[in-house]
PDB file of C-alpha atoms in Angstrom:
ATOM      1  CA  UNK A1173       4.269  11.241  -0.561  1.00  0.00           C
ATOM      2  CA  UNK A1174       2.777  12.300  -3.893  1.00  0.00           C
ATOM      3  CA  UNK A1175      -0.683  13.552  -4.292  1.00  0.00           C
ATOM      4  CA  UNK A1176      -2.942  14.412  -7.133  1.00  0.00           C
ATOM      5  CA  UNK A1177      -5.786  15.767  -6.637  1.00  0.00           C
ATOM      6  CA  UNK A1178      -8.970  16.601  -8.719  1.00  0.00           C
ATOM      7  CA  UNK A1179     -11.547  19.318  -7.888  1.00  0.00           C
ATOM      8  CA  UNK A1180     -14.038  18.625 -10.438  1.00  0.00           C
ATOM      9  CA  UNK A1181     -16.417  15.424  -9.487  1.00  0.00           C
ATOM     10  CA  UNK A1182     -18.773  16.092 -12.402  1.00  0.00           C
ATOM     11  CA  UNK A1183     -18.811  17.916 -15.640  1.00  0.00           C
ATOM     12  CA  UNK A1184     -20.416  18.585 -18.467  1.00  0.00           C
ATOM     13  CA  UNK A1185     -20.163  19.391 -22.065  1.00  0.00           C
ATOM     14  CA  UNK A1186     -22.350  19.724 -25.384  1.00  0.00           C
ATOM     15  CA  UNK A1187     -21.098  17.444 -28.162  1.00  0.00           C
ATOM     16  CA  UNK A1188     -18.693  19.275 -30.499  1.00  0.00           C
ATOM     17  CA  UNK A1189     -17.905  21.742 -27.601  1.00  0.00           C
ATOM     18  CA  UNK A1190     -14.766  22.049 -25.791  1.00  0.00           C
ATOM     19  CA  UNK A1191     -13.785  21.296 -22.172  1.00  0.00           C
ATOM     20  CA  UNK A1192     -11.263  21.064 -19.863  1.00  0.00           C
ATOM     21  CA  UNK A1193     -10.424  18.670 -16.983  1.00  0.00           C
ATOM     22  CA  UNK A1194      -8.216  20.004 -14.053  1.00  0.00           C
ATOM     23  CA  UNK A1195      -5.744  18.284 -12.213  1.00  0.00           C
ATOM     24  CA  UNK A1196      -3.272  19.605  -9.464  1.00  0.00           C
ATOM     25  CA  UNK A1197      -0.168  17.240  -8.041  1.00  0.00           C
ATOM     26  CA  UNK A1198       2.303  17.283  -5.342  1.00  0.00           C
ATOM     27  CA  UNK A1199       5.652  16.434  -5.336  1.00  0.00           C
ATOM     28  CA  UNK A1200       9.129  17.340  -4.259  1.00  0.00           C
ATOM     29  CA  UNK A1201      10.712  15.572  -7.384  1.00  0.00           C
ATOM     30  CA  UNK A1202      11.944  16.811 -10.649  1.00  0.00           C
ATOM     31  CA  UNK A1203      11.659  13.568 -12.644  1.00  0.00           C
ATOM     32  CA  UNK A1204       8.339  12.660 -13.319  1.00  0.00           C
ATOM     33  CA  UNK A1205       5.457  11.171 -15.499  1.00  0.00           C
ATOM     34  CA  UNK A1206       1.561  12.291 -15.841  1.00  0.00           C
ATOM     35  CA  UNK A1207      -0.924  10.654 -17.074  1.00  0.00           C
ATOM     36  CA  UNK A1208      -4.729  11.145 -17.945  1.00  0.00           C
ATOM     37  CA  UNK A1209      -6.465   8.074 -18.415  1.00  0.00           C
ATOM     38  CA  UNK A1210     -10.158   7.221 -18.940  1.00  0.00           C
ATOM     39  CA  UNK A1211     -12.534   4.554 -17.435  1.00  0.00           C
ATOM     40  CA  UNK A1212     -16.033   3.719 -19.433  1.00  0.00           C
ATOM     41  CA  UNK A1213     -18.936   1.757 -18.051  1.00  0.00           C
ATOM     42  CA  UNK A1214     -17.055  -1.070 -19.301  1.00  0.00           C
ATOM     43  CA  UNK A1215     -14.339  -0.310 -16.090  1.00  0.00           C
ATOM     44  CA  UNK A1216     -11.191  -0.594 -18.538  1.00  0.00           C
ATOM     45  CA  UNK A1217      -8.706   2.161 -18.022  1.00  0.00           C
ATOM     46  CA  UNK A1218      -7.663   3.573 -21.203  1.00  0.00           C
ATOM     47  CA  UNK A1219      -4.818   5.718 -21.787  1.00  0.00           C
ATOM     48  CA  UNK A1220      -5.750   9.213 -23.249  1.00  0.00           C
ATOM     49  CA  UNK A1221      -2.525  11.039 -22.973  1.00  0.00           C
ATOM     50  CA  UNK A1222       0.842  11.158 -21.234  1.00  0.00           C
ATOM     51  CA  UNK A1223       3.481  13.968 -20.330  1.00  0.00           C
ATOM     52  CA  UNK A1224       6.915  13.969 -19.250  1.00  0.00           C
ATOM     53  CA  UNK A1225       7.848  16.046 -16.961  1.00  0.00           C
ATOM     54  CA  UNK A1226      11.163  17.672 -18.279  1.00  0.00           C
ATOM     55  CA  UNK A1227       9.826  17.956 -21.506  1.00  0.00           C
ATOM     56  CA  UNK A1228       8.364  21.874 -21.743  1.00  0.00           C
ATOM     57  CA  UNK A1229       6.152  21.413 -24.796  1.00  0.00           C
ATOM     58  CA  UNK A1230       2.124  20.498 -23.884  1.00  0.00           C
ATOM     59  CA  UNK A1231       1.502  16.804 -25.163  1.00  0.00           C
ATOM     60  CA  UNK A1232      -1.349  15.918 -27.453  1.00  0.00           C
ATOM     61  CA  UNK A1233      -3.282  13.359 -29.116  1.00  0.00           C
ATOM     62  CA  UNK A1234      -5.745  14.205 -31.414  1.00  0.00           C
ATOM     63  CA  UNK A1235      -8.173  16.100 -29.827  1.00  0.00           C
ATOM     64  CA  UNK A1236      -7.396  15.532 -26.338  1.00  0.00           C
ATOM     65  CA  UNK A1237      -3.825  17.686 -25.615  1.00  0.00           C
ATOM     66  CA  UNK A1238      -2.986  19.150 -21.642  1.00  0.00           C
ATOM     67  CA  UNK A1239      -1.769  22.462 -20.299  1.00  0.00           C
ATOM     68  CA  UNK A1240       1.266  21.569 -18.112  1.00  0.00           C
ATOM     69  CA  UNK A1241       2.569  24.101 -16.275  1.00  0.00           C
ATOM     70  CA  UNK A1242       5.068  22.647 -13.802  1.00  0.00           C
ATOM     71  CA  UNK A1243       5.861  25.389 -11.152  1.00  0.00           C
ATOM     72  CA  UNK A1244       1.953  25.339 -10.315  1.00  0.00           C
ATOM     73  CA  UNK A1245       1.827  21.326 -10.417  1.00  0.00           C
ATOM     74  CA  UNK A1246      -0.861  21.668 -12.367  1.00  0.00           C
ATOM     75  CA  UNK A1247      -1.620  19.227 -15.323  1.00  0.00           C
ATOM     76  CA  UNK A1248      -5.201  19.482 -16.814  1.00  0.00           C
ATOM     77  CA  UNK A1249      -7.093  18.062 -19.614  1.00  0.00           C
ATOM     78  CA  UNK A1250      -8.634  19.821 -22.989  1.00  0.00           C
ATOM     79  CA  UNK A1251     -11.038  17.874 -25.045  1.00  0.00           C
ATOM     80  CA  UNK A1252     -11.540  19.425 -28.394  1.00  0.00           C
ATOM     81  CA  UNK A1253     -14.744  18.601 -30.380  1.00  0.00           C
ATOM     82  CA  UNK A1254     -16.332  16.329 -27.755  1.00  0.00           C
ATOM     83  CA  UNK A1255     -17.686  13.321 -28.861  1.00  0.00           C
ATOM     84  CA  UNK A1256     -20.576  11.155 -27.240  1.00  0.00           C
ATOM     85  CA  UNK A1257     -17.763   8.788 -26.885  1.00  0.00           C
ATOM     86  CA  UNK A1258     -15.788  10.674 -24.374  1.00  0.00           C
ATOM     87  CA  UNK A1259     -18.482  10.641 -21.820  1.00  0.00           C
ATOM     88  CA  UNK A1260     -16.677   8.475 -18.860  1.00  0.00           C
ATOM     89  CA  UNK A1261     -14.708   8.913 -15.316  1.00  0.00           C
ATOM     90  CA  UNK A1262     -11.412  10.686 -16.534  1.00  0.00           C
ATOM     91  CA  UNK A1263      -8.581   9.723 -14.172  1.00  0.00           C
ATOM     92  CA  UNK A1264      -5.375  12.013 -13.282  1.00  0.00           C
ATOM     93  CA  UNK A1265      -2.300  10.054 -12.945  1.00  0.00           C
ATOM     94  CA  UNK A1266       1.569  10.680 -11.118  1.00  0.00           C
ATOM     95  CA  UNK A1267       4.050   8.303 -11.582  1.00  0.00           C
ATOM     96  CA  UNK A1268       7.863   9.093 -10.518  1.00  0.00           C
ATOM     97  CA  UNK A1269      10.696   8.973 -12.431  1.00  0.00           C
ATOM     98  CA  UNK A1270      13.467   6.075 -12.213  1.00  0.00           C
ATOM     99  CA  UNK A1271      14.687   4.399  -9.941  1.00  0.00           C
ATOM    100  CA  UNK A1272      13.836   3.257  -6.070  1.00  0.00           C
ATOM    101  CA  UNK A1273      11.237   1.011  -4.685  1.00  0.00           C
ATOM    102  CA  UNK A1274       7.758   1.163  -6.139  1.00  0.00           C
ATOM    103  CA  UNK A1275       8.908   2.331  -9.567  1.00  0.00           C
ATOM    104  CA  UNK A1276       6.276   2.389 -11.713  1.00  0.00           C
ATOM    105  CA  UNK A1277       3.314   2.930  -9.297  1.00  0.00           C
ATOM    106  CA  UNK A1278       0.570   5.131 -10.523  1.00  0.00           C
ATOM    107  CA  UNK A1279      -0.929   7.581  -8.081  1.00  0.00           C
ATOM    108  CA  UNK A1280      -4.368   8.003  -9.019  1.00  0.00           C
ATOM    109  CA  UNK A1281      -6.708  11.192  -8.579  1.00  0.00           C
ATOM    110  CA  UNK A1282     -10.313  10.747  -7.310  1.00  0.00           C
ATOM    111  CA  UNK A1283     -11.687  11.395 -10.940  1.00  0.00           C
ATOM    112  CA  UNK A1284     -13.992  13.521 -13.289  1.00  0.00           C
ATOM    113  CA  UNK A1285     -17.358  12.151 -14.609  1.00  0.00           C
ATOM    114  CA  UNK A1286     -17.605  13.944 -17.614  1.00  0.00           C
ATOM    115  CA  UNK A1287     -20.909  13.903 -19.251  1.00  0.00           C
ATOM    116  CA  UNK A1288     -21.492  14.884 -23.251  1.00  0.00           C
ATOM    117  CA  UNK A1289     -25.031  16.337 -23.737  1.00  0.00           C
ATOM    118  CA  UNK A1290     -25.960  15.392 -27.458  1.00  0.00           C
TER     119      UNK A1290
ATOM    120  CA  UNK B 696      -1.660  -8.865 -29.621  1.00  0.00           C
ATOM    121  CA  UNK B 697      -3.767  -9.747 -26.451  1.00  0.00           C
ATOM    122  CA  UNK B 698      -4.866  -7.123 -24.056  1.00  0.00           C
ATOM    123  CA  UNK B 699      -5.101  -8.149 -20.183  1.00  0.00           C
ATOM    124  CA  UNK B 700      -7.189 -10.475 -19.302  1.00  0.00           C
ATOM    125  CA  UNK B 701      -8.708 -10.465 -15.516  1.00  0.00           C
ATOM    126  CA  UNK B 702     -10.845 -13.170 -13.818  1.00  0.00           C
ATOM    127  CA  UNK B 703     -13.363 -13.726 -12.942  1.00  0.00           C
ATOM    128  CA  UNK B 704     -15.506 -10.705 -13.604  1.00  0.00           C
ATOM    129  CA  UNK B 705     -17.230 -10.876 -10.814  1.00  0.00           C
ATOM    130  CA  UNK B 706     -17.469 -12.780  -7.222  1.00  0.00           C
ATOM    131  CA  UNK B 707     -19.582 -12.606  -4.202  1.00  0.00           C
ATOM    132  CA  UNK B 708     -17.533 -13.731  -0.996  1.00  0.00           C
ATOM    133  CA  UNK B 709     -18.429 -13.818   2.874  1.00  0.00           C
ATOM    134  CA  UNK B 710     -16.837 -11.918   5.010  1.00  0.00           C
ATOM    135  CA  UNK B 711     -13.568 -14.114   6.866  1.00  0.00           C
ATOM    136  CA  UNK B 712     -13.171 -16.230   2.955  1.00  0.00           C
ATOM    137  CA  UNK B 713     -10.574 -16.170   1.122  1.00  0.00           C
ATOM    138  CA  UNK B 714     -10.332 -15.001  -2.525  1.00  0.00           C
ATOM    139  CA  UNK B 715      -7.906 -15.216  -5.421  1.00  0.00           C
ATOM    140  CA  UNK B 716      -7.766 -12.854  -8.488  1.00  0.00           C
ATOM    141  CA  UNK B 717      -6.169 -13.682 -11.309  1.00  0.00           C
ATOM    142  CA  UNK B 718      -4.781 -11.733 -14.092  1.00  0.00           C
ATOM    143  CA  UNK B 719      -2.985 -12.348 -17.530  1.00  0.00           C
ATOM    144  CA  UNK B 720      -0.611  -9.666 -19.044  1.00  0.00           C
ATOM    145  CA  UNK B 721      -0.266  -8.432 -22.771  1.00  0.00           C
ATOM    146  CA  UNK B 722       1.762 -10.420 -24.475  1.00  0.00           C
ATOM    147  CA  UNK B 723       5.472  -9.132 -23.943  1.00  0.00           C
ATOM    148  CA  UNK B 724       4.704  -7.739 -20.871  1.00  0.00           C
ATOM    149  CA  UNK B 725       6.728  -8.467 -17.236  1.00  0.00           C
ATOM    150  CA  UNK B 726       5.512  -6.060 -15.025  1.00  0.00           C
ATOM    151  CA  UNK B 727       1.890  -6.194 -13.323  1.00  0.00           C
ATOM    152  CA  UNK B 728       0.526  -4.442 -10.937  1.00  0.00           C
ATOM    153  CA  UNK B 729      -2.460  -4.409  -8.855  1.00  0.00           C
ATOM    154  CA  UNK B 730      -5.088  -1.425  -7.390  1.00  0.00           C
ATOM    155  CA  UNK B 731      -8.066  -1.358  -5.565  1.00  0.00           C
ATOM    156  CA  UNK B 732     -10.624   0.816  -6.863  1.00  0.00           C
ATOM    157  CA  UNK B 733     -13.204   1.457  -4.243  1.00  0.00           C
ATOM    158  CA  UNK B 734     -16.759   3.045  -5.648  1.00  0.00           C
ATOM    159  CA  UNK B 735     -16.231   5.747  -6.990  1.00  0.00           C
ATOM    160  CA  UNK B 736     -12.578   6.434  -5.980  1.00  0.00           C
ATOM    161  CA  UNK B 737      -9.654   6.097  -7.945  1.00  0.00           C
ATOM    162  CA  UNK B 738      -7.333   3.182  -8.127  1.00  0.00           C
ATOM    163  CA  UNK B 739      -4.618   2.602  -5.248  1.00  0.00           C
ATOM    164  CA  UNK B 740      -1.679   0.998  -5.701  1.00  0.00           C
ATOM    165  CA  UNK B 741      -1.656  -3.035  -3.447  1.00  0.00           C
ATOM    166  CA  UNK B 742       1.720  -3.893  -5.397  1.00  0.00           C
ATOM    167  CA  UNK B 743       3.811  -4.427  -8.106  1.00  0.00           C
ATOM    168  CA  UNK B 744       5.782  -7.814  -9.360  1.00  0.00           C
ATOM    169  CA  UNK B 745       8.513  -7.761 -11.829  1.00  0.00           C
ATOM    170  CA  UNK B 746       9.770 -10.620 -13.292  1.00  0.00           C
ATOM    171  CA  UNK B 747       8.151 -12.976 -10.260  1.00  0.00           C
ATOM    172  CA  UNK B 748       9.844 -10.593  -7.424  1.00  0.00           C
ATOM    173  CA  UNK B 749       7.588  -8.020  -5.666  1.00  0.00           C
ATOM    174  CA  UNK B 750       8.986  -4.573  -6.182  1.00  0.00           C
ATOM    175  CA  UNK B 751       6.621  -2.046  -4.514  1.00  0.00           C
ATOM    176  CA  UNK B 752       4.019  -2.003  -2.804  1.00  0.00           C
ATOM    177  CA  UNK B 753       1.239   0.328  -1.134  1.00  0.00           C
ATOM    178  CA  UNK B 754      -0.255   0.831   2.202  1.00  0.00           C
ATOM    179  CA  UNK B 755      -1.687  -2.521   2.322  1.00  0.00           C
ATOM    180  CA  UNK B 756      -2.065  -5.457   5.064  1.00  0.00           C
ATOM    181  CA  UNK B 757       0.158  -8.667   4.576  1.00  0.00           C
ATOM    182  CA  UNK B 758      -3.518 -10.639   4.362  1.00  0.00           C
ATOM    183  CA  UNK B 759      -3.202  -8.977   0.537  1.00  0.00           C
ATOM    184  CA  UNK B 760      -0.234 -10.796  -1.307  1.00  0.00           C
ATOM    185  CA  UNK B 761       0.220 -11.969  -4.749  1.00  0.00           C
ATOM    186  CA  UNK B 762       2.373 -13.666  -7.004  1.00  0.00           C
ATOM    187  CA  UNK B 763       3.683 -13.910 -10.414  1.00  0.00           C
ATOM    188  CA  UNK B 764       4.517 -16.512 -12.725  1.00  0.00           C
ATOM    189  CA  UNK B 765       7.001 -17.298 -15.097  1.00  0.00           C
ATOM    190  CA  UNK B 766       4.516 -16.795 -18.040  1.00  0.00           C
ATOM    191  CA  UNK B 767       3.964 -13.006 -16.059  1.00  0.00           C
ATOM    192  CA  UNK B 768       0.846 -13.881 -15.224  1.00  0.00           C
ATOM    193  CA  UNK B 769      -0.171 -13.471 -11.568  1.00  0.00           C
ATOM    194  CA  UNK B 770      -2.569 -13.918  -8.684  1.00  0.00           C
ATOM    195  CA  UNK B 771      -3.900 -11.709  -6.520  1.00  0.00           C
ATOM    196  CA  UNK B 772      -4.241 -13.248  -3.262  1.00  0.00           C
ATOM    197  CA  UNK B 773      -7.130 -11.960   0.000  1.00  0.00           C
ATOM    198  CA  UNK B 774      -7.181 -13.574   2.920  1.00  0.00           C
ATOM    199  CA  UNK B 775      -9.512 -13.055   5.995  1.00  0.00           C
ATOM    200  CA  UNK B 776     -12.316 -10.587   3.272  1.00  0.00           C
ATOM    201  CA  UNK B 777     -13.725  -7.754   5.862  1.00  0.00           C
ATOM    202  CA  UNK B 778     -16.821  -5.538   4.160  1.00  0.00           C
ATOM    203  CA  UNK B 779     -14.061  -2.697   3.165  1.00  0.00           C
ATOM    204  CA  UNK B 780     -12.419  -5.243   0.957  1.00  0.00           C
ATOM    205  CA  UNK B 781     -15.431  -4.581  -1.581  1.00  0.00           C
ATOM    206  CA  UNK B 782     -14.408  -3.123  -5.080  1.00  0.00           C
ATOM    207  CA  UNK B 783     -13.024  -3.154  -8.164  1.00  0.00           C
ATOM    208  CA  UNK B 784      -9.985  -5.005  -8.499  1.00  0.00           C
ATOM    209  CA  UNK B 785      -7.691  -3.686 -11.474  1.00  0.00           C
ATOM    210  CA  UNK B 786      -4.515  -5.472 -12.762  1.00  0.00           C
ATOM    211  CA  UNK B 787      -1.755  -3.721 -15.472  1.00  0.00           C
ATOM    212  CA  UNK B 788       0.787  -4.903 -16.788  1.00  0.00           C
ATOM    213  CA  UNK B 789       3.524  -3.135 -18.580  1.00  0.00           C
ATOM    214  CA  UNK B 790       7.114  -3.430 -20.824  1.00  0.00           C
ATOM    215  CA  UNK B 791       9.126  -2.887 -17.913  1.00  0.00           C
ATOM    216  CA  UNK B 792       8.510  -0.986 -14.331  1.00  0.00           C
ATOM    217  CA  UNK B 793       8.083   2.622 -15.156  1.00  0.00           C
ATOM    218  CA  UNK B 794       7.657   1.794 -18.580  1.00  0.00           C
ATOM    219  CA  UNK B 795       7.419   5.099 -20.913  1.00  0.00           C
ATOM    220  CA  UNK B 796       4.446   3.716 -22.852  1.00  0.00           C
ATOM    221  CA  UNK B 797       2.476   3.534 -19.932  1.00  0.00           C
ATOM    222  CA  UNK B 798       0.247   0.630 -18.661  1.00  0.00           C
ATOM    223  CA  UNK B 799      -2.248  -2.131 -19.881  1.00  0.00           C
ATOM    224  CA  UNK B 800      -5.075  -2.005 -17.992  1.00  0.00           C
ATOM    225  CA  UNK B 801      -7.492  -5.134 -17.698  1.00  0.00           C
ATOM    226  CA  UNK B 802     -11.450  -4.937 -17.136  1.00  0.00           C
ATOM    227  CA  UNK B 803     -10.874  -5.587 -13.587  1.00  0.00           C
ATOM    228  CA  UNK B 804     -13.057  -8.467 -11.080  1.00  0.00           C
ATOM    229  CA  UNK B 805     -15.641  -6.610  -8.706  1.00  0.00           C
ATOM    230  CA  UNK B 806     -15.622  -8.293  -5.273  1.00  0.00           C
ATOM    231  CA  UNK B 807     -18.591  -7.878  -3.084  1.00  0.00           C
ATOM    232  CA  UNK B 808     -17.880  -9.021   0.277  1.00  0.00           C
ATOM    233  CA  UNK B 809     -21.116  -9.787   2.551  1.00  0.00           C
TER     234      UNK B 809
END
């Protein structure tokens, strides 16, 4: 079964800073999706950014964009120029690639509270 | 274009009840799915329906079953509440299963079970 785990309960950041959000994963596919969403106080999860697994090149959006490294299984999270806005509970997210039962099922990490000192 | 809509927000049920969820996908959407988010925890995976069939589903008891409706929309059905039942219940919906563009997530319904 996949895992994804995430070490950091809380963290911190001054606004305009930079910080970064780890994430480790364990699987024993090759065909896979990851996923970093965030959840504000008002509980929707929002998608911040999404890689594909055979892809080699680091996905980003804005000034969120993710250090993949694959043969670690390690997938974390860099927030450029943070933003009072960011502050929520950042989620880590697996999802396998196509095909058998429970395609499309998200395996969630136990998530980051990330706090942005003004 | 409409997000997901979940209902109710909230609900306060004794322990034994019964409860139904509900939960209406983005428009264009076939796919939802269902997690429990327990406080402070993240979401796990109850199940997924495509197209009004289950497809998947996680390490859940039969009392948890759902269904979906030709308009996608779907219910998320609790039967026999116990005090571990209590938390945030989050429905997504999506293009497809496994869809590339990732997942709609709704506000969710907190259940507090007393």
């Amino acid at each position: 079964a996949q895992t994804v785990t995430q070490s950091q309960p809380e963290m911190s950041v001054q606004e305009a800073e930079t910080v970064t959000l780890s994430c480790t994963y364990d699987t024993s596919e090759s065909d896979y999706y990851l996923f970093w969403y965030k959840q504000p106080p008002s509980r929707q999860m929002i998608l911040v950014i999404r890689q594909e697994a055979y892809k080699q090149q680091n996905a980003t959006e804005n000034r969120f964009s993710v250090n993949f490294q694959k043969a670690a299984k390690s997938f974390s999270l860099k927030i450029s120029d943070s933003q009072l806005g960011d502050a929520a509970m950042y989620f880590c997210a697996y999802r396998r690639g196509k095909g058998g039962t429970s395609y499309g099922k998200l395996t969630f990490g136990q998530g980051t509270i990330l706090t942005v000192h003004p | 274009e409409t997000g997901v809509t979940q209902s109710p927000t909230h609900l306060i049920k004794t322990r034994g009840q019964q409860v139904t969820l509900r939960c209406s996908s983005q428009s264009g959407h076939n796919t939802v799915s269902w997690y429990q988010q327990a406080l402070g925890q993240g979401p796990q995976f109850i199940f997924q329906y495509y197209r009004e069939e289950e497809n998947g589903r996680g390490n859940f008891p039969p009392r948890f079953s759902g269904l979906q409706f030709p308009n996608y929309s779907s219910e998320l059905n609790v039967n026999a509440l116990e005090l571990d039942d209590s938390a945030l219940y989050l429905c997504a919906s999506s293009l497809f299963a496994g869809s590339n563009y990732g997942y709609t997530f709704g506000s969710g319904t907190r259940l507090t079970v007393v």
